[in-house]
Amino acid sequence: MSFRYQPLDRFPTGILHINLYFGRNLTTKDVPRPAELVVGKADPYVVINYNGRDAPRSKVCSDQGSSPEWNQHFYFPIREGEAPTLDKISSRSESRSRRSSGVFGALNSPQTILEPDTLEINVFDKNNFRHDYDMGRVRVPHLPKVISSTPNWYLEKQPFPVFQEVKGDSVSAGELWMEIGFQVVDESEFQNGWNSEPSLDGKMYEFKPRISSQDSLPQVEERDNGLDDKRRIKELIRENSRQSQTVEGLHSQLNVSKEEIATLELKLKKAVDQISGLDAQNKKLDQIVARLEREISTLSSPGFWQVLCCCFGSSRRPQDKREETAPLLGVTPNKPGGPPRPPTAASKPGPSLGTSKQG
């Protein structure tokens, strides 16, 4: 028999699993509260009921206000043919009314008798001085029909709206994020006894389909709390944030690079202008050097000295001062490096031969 395609009014033998993750936007702003509850943030906790049976109370999220995080797993053992009684459901409703009575009694709607197979998650604010404050509830009526209508008897992680009853009206009071699924269990597994008490633990469960020749029913496998969807979502958000920061950093670097490129272009233009100026100066220096070389060449030429000597009354270029003073001293100029020569008769001063002294 397959339970996949035909919705059922009652669950077969198995276990109802509820993964409670966190609450969002839980609010009490529309309802007056006593002075001692206004100070600080709310301390939310939940009580889950199905067919008149309460699971153990969740942990109290102290001072977490409108965004508590539980990350707890609740499960209800269910045996086929074990129908709920109206007495259990009625007593559960009375208990809820007493829990929120007293100061807040006037704010609650009249006692409500729940229909069978209704899942109810009640949210309360822990108060150490008076009765705990009713923050609202989630109700899923006809749960077997809702669950068995899904392909794998599993409602994936999603927000369930929380409503608060104020003066007879239902007011939206945030949402609870949960997973709900049902695991079909064979009767033979309960030969050693049947424990019908609901329970909870701190480990989340993952629902995976179990394919067989007879049916396609969900199978529950345990997973570590640190690897739940909430953490993966947070990691994805952080990764997205890091990527956004990286993109922004790249944009900033790109803008800085554009500014640096513009600055480098200006510097390059100035450098080119300076090089052009240096080239012009080098050309002028080359011209000056060429002119100096021409002047030096002119000064070094023999013709220049002849012209200079003519200008100063001499027909030859003086090579050495000794050549000028030697005839006056009667000494023949010696060759460089040799001893001085004595004066000769020809070099002695006197009248020239073949000349006569004129009176």
Tab-separated table of C-alpha atoms in Angstrom:
chain	number	residue	atom	x	y	z
A	1	MET	CA	0.000	0.000	0.000
A	2	SER	CA	1.291	3.454	-0.883
A	3	PHE	CA	0.711	6.505	1.237
A	4	ARG	CA	2.278	8.888	-1.214
A	5	TYR	CA	-0.512	9.842	-3.559
A	6	GLN	CA	-3.601	9.425	-1.368
A	7	PRO	CA	-4.012	11.906	1.524
A	8	LEU	CA	-4.897	10.251	4.820
A	9	ASP	CA	-7.130	11.454	7.626
A	10	ARG	CA	-5.032	9.613	10.236
A	11	PHE	CA	-1.366	8.825	10.507
A	12	PRO	CA	-0.249	5.196	10.306
A	13	THR	CA	2.163	3.864	12.900
A	14	GLY	CA	5.265	5.978	12.926
A	15	ILE	CA	6.920	9.071	14.328
A	16	LEU	CA	6.014	12.712	13.760
A	17	HIS	CA	9.194	14.801	13.598
A	18	ILE	CA	9.371	18.574	14.059
A	19	ASN	CA	12.571	20.558	13.632
A	20	LEU	CA	12.173	23.933	15.336
A	21	TYR	CA	14.823	26.383	14.103
A	22	PHE	CA	14.128	29.981	15.051
A	23	GLY	CA	11.539	32.729	15.362
A	24	ARG	CA	11.486	36.025	13.533
A	25	ASN	CA	9.646	39.279	14.206
A	26	LEU	CA	7.937	37.919	17.298
A	27	THR	CA	6.261	40.953	18.769
A	28	THR	CA	4.079	42.021	21.663
A	29	LYS	CA	3.934	45.715	20.894
A	30	ASP	CA	0.150	45.700	20.414
A	31	VAL	CA	-0.496	44.200	23.843
A	32	PRO	CA	0.171	46.012	27.157
A	33	ARG	CA	2.528	44.216	29.535
A	34	PRO	CA	3.375	44.622	33.212
A	35	ALA	CA	6.257	46.897	34.125
A	36	GLU	CA	8.605	44.080	35.119
A	37	LEU	CA	8.182	42.448	31.676
A	38	VAL	CA	8.865	45.637	29.763
A	39	VAL	CA	12.407	45.872	31.094
A	40	GLY	CA	14.850	44.004	28.823
A	41	LYS	CA	14.005	41.673	25.958
A	42	ALA	CA	11.598	38.744	25.991
A	43	ASP	CA	12.711	35.233	26.972
A	44	PRO	CA	10.751	33.083	24.485
A	45	TYR	CA	10.133	29.357	24.700
A	46	VAL	CA	7.622	27.056	22.976
A	47	VAL	CA	5.315	24.208	23.945
A	48	ILE	CA	4.307	21.861	21.107
A	49	ASN	CA	1.062	19.912	21.351
A	50	TYR	CA	-0.440	17.295	19.068
A	51	ASN	CA	-3.734	15.540	19.815
A	52	GLY	CA	-3.683	16.593	23.438
A	53	ARG	CA	-0.092	15.480	24.093
A	54	ASP	CA	2.561	18.023	25.023
A	55	ALA	CA	6.162	17.524	24.082
A	56	PRO	CA	8.694	18.704	26.668
A	57	ARG	CA	9.086	22.449	26.761
A	58	SER	CA	11.800	23.894	24.569
A	59	LYS	CA	14.762	25.694	26.019
A	60	VAL	CA	14.252	29.317	27.100
A	61	CYS	CA	16.037	31.779	24.808
A	62	SER	CA	16.958	34.296	27.460
A	63	ASP	CA	16.926	37.936	26.385
A	64	GLN	CA	16.664	37.082	22.666
A	65	GLY	CA	13.501	39.105	22.157
A	66	SER	CA	11.832	38.844	18.759
A	67	SER	CA	14.508	36.628	17.153
A	68	PRO	CA	15.033	33.535	19.340
A	69	GLU	CA	16.948	30.530	18.027
A	70	TRP	CA	16.156	27.059	19.377
A	71	ASN	CA	17.538	24.492	16.906
A	72	GLN	CA	15.760	21.627	18.654
A	73	HIS	CA	14.113	18.456	17.408
A	74	PHE	CA	10.736	17.267	18.768
A	75	TYR	CA	9.111	13.933	17.964
A	76	PHE	CA	5.751	12.315	18.717
A	77	PRO	CA	5.415	8.497	18.538
A	78	ILE	CA	2.083	7.664	16.901
A	79	ARG	CA	0.387	4.262	16.740
A	80	GLU	CA	-2.242	3.505	14.149
A	81	GLY	CA	-5.732	3.264	15.622
A	82	GLU	CA	-4.809	5.321	18.657
A	83	ALA	CA	-7.388	8.060	18.157
A	84	PRO	CA	-7.172	11.285	20.176
A	85	THR	CA	-9.834	12.057	22.732
A	86	LEU	CA	-11.648	15.340	23.100
A	87	ASP	CA	-10.929	15.257	26.847
A	88	LYS	CA	-7.202	15.458	26.202
A	89	ILE	CA	-7.610	18.256	23.707
A	90	SER	CA	-10.042	20.119	25.975
A	91	SER	CA	-7.724	19.784	28.974
A	92	ARG	CA	-4.894	21.069	26.827
A	93	SER	CA	-6.924	24.163	25.928
A	94	GLU	CA	-7.805	24.747	29.598
A	95	SER	CA	-4.155	24.439	30.533
A	96	ARG	CA	-3.236	27.040	27.945
A	97	SER	CA	-5.930	29.371	29.236
A	98	ARG	CA	-4.714	28.998	32.837
A	99	ARG	CA	-1.142	29.596	31.728
A	100	SER	CA	-2.018	33.003	30.287
A	101	SER	CA	-4.674	33.967	32.835
A	102	GLY	CA	-4.400	36.546	35.574
A	103	VAL	CA	-3.075	39.875	34.368
A	104	PHE	CA	-3.601	38.934	30.722
A	105	GLY	CA	-6.891	37.071	31.089
A	106	ALA	CA	-8.886	39.919	29.595
A	107	LEU	CA	-6.701	39.895	26.483
A	108	ASN	CA	-7.280	36.254	25.557
A	109	SER	CA	-10.118	34.979	23.422
A	110	PRO	CA	-12.598	32.516	24.987
A	111	GLN	CA	-11.441	28.950	25.494
A	112	THR	CA	-10.982	27.196	22.158
A	113	ILE	CA	-11.420	23.442	21.746
A	114	LEU	CA	-9.002	22.274	19.072
A	115	GLU	CA	-10.005	19.866	16.353
A	116	PRO	CA	-8.345	16.439	16.362
A	117	ASP	CA	-5.067	16.046	14.457
A	118	THR	CA	-4.189	19.711	14.920
A	119	LEU	CA	-0.580	20.612	15.584
A	120	GLU	CA	-0.251	23.619	17.903
A	121	ILE	CA	2.975	25.420	18.772
A	122	ASN	CA	2.514	27.953	21.577
A	123	VAL	CA	5.085	30.680	22.192
A	124	PHE	CA	5.514	32.115	25.686
A	125	ASP	CA	7.656	34.745	27.334
A	126	LYS	CA	9.239	33.374	30.501
A	127	ASN	CA	8.425	35.505	33.569
A	128	ASN	CA	10.043	34.731	36.885
A	129	PHE	CA	7.629	36.951	38.834
A	130	ARG	CA	4.169	36.196	37.422
A	131	HIS	CA	2.511	33.964	34.869
A	132	ASP	CA	4.351	33.495	31.593
A	133	TYR	CA	3.165	35.809	28.859
A	134	ASP	CA	1.367	34.395	25.805
A	135	MET	CA	3.225	35.619	22.672
A	136	GLY	CA	1.070	33.766	20.128
A	137	ARG	CA	0.767	30.380	18.484
A	138	VAL	CA	1.013	28.421	15.252
A	139	ARG	CA	-1.774	26.019	14.321
A	140	VAL	CA	-1.672	23.419	11.539
A	141	PRO	CA	-5.094	21.698	11.358
A	142	HIS	CA	-5.615	18.312	9.675
A	143	LEU	CA	-1.896	17.575	9.912
A	144	PRO	CA	-2.087	13.961	8.557
A	145	LYS	CA	-3.844	15.161	5.415
A	146	VAL	CA	-1.379	18.037	4.989
A	147	ILE	CA	1.668	15.807	5.463
A	148	SER	CA	0.449	12.853	3.380
A	149	SER	CA	-0.369	15.209	0.491
A	150	THR	CA	3.321	15.964	-0.010
A	151	PRO	CA	5.494	13.666	-2.189
A	152	ASN	CA	7.720	12.478	0.669
A	153	TRP	CA	5.455	13.231	3.626
A	154	TYR	CA	7.643	16.154	4.456
A	155	LEU	CA	7.140	19.927	4.793
A	156	GLU	CA	10.506	21.507	4.065
A	157	LYS	CA	11.971	24.274	6.179
A	158	GLN	CA	9.680	27.284	5.881
A	159	PRO	CA	8.083	30.059	7.949
A	160	PHE	CA	4.818	29.306	9.762
A	161	PRO	CA	2.838	32.424	10.740
A	162	VAL	CA	2.317	33.174	14.420
A	163	PHE	CA	-0.978	34.750	15.460
A	164	GLN	CA	-1.891	36.392	18.718
A	165	GLU	CA	-5.475	36.638	19.907
A	166	VAL	CA	-6.189	40.181	21.084
A	167	LYS	CA	-9.743	41.129	22.074
A	168	GLY	CA	-11.212	38.362	19.927
A	169	ASP	CA	-9.147	39.204	16.849
A	170	SER	CA	-6.169	37.327	15.451
A	171	VAL	CA	-3.180	39.627	15.108
A	172	SER	CA	-0.042	38.678	13.227
A	173	ALA	CA	2.825	38.237	15.694
A	174	GLY	CA	5.775	37.032	13.614
A	175	GLU	CA	6.730	33.589	12.343
A	176	LEU	CA	8.409	30.332	13.338
A	177	TRP	CA	10.749	28.499	10.966
A	178	MET	CA	10.208	24.724	11.117
A	179	GLU	CA	10.452	21.413	9.276
A	180	ILE	CA	7.667	18.867	9.760
A	181	GLY	CA	7.728	15.289	8.521
A	182	PHE	CA	6.402	11.833	9.271
A	183	GLN	CA	8.384	8.592	9.339
A	184	VAL	CA	6.410	5.384	8.848
A	185	VAL	CA	7.602	2.617	11.187
A	186	ASP	CA	6.777	-1.085	10.938
A	187	GLU	CA	4.827	-2.579	13.850
A	188	SER	CA	7.496	-5.245	14.296
A	189	GLU	CA	9.896	-2.612	15.554
A	190	PHE	CA	7.719	-2.186	18.665
A	191	GLN	CA	7.746	-5.790	19.846
A	192	ASN	CA	9.825	-4.796	22.855
A	193	GLY	CA	7.327	-2.168	23.912
A	194	TRP	CA	5.774	1.059	22.827
A	195	ASN	CA	6.756	4.414	24.305
A	196	SER	CA	4.128	6.950	23.355
A	197	GLU	CA	5.674	9.884	25.235
A	198	PRO	CA	6.747	12.808	23.047
A	199	SER	CA	10.321	13.922	23.482
A	200	LEU	CA	12.970	16.326	22.220
A	201	ASP	CA	16.715	16.497	21.718
A	202	GLY	CA	19.327	18.985	20.580
A	203	LYS	CA	20.130	17.237	17.313
A	204	MET	CA	18.319	18.145	14.131
A	205	TYR	CA	17.026	15.475	11.766
A	206	GLU	CA	17.157	15.377	8.005
A	207	PHE	CA	14.277	13.928	6.031
A	208	LYS	CA	15.257	11.823	3.017
A	209	PRO	CA	12.984	9.725	0.774
A	210	ARG	CA	13.090	5.940	1.150
A	211	ILE	CA	12.294	4.169	-2.088
A	212	SER	CA	10.984	0.600	-1.941
A	213	SER	CA	8.887	-1.711	-4.055
A	214	GLN	CA	5.756	-0.934	-2.086
A	215	ASP	CA	5.863	2.736	-1.280
A	216	SER	CA	7.845	5.947	-1.130
A	217	LEU	CA	7.889	7.069	2.467
A	218	PRO	CA	10.252	9.438	4.234
A	219	GLN	CA	13.145	8.174	6.278
A	220	VAL	CA	14.724	10.257	9.007
A	221	GLU	CA	18.485	10.378	9.385
A	222	GLU	CA	20.307	12.107	12.185
A	223	ARG	CA	22.609	15.010	11.392
A	224	ASP	CA	24.783	17.254	13.453
A	225	ASN	CA	23.274	20.484	14.681
A	226	GLY	CA	26.229	22.446	13.337
A	227	LEU	CA	25.406	21.429	9.753
A	228	ASP	CA	21.781	22.470	9.681
A	229	ASP	CA	20.262	24.764	7.116
A	230	LYS	CA	20.473	27.777	9.384
A	231	ARG	CA	24.223	27.580	9.552
A	232	ARG	CA	24.512	26.943	5.842
A	233	ILE	CA	22.309	29.954	5.154
A	234	LYS	CA	24.486	32.077	7.436
A	235	GLU	CA	27.584	30.831	5.655
A	236	LEU	CA	26.038	31.679	2.288
A	237	ILE	CA	25.129	35.142	3.567
A	238	ARG	CA	28.662	35.663	4.863
A	239	GLU	CA	30.123	34.402	1.587
A	240	ASN	CA	27.835	36.729	-0.353
A	241	SER	CA	28.904	39.597	1.896
A	242	ARG	CA	32.570	38.740	1.354
A	243	GLN	CA	32.057	38.612	-2.404
A	244	SER	CA	30.257	41.967	-2.314
A	245	GLN	CA	33.113	43.466	-0.321
A	246	THR	CA	35.588	41.991	-2.790
A	247	VAL	CA	33.684	43.482	-5.721
A	248	GLU	CA	33.523	46.849	-3.976
A	249	GLY	CA	37.242	46.637	-3.271
A	250	LEU	CA	37.924	45.841	-6.922
A	251	HIS	CA	35.792	48.811	-7.979
A	252	SER	CA	37.733	51.049	-5.587
A	253	GLN	CA	41.041	49.711	-6.870
A	254	LEU	CA	39.845	50.242	-10.431
A	255	ASN	CA	38.959	53.855	-9.670
A	256	VAL	CA	42.324	54.360	-7.964
A	257	SER	CA	44.047	52.728	-10.932
A	258	LYS	CA	42.291	55.114	-13.310
A	259	GLU	CA	43.435	58.080	-11.227
A	260	GLU	CA	46.964	56.685	-11.081
A	261	ILE	CA	46.954	56.161	-14.845
A	262	ALA	CA	45.871	59.778	-15.386
A	263	THR	CA	48.629	60.966	-13.017
A	264	LEU	CA	51.203	58.811	-14.789
A	265	GLU	CA	50.095	60.192	-18.154
A	266	LEU	CA	50.642	63.751	-16.883
A	267	LYS	CA	54.060	62.810	-15.516
A	268	LEU	CA	54.939	61.104	-18.798
A	269	LYS	CA	53.914	64.200	-20.747
A	270	LYS	CA	56.086	66.384	-18.502
A	271	ALA	CA	58.979	63.961	-18.934
A	272	VAL	CA	58.586	64.091	-22.724
A	273	ASP	CA	58.577	67.893	-22.602
A	274	GLN	CA	61.703	67.854	-20.431
A	275	ILE	CA	63.413	65.450	-22.830
A	276	SER	CA	62.509	67.735	-25.744
A	277	GLY	CA	64.027	70.680	-23.845
A	278	LEU	CA	67.166	68.677	-23.118
A	279	ASP	CA	67.452	67.771	-26.797
A	280	ALA	CA	67.301	71.446	-27.713
A	281	GLN	CA	69.943	72.255	-25.102
A	282	ASN	CA	72.121	69.424	-26.409
A	283	LYS	CA	71.879	70.850	-29.922
A	284	LYS	CA	72.960	74.270	-28.650
A	285	LEU	CA	75.838	72.684	-26.738
A	286	ASP	CA	76.849	70.787	-29.862
A	287	GLN	CA	76.913	74.069	-31.791
A	288	ILE	CA	79.009	75.751	-29.070
A	289	VAL	CA	81.440	72.819	-29.001
A	290	ALA	CA	81.764	72.894	-32.788
A	291	ARG	CA	82.487	76.621	-32.704
A	292	LEU	CA	85.090	76.178	-29.963
A	293	GLU	CA	86.705	73.394	-31.940
A	294	ARG	CA	86.901	75.680	-34.968
A	295	GLU	CA	88.428	78.455	-32.885
A	296	ILE	CA	90.956	76.071	-31.341
A	297	SER	CA	91.830	74.798	-34.807
A	298	THR	CA	92.340	78.370	-35.963
A	299	LEU	CA	94.588	79.194	-33.008
A	300	SER	CA	96.641	76.084	-33.639
A	301	SER	CA	97.326	76.851	-37.334
A	302	PRO	CA	100.780	78.414	-38.398
A	303	GLY	CA	99.138	81.074	-40.499
A	304	PHE	CA	97.441	82.470	-37.417
A	305	TRP	CA	100.756	83.017	-35.675
A	306	GLN	CA	102.304	84.612	-38.766
A	307	VAL	CA	99.469	87.048	-38.925
A	308	LEU	CA	99.816	87.679	-35.203
A	309	CYS	CA	103.575	88.255	-35.501
A	310	CYS	CA	103.089	90.626	-38.398
A	311	CYS	CA	100.658	92.573	-36.332
A	312	PHE	CA	103.249	92.876	-33.548
A	313	GLY	CA	106.340	93.506	-35.810
A	314	SER	CA	107.841	90.029	-36.009
A	315	SER	CA	108.213	87.917	-39.106
A	316	ARG	CA	108.305	84.563	-37.406
A	317	ARG	CA	106.620	82.746	-34.640
A	318	PRO	CA	108.689	82.552	-31.479
A	319	GLN	CA	109.264	78.968	-30.655
A	320	ASP	CA	111.350	79.385	-27.538
A	321	LYS	CA	112.557	82.295	-25.480
A	322	ARG	CA	116.059	80.868	-25.615
A	323	GLU	CA	116.090	81.398	-29.373
A	324	GLU	CA	115.513	85.106	-28.777
A	325	THR	CA	118.059	85.541	-25.976
A	326	ALA	CA	120.836	83.261	-27.311
A	327	PRO	CA	122.223	85.674	-29.984
A	328	LEU	CA	122.390	88.396	-27.421
A	329	LEU	CA	124.431	86.209	-25.063
A	330	GLY	CA	126.674	84.699	-27.758
A	331	VAL	CA	125.422	81.235	-27.016
A	332	THR	CA	124.205	78.801	-29.538
A	333	PRO	CA	120.965	77.285	-28.429
A	334	ASN	CA	121.512	73.752	-27.445
A	335	LYS	CA	119.420	70.934	-28.441
A	336	PRO	CA	117.006	69.753	-25.848
A	337	GLY	CA	118.733	67.440	-23.430
A	338	GLY	CA	122.417	68.461	-24.287
A	339	PRO	CA	124.946	70.795	-22.529
A	340	PRO	CA	125.141	74.440	-23.579
A	341	ARG	CA	127.550	75.184	-26.453
A	342	PRO	CA	130.289	77.927	-26.133
A	343	PRO	CA	130.065	80.905	-28.428
A	344	THR	CA	131.886	80.638	-31.797
A	345	ALA	CA	133.729	83.277	-33.765
A	346	ALA	CA	130.931	83.529	-36.149
A	347	SER	CA	128.585	84.099	-33.295
A	348	LYS	CA	130.706	86.834	-31.639
A	349	PRO	CA	129.368	90.282	-32.046
A	350	GLY	CA	131.306	92.475	-34.426
A	351	PRO	CA	131.156	94.151	-37.740
A	352	SER	CA	130.254	92.066	-40.676
A	353	LEU	CA	132.899	91.158	-43.231
A	354	GLY	CA	132.847	92.959	-46.506
A	355	THR	CA	131.282	96.046	-45.094
A	356	SER	CA	132.720	99.407	-44.556
A	357	LYS	CA	132.151	101.789	-41.828
A	358	GLN	CA	130.544	104.824	-43.091
A	359	GLY	CA	131.561	108.096	-41.570
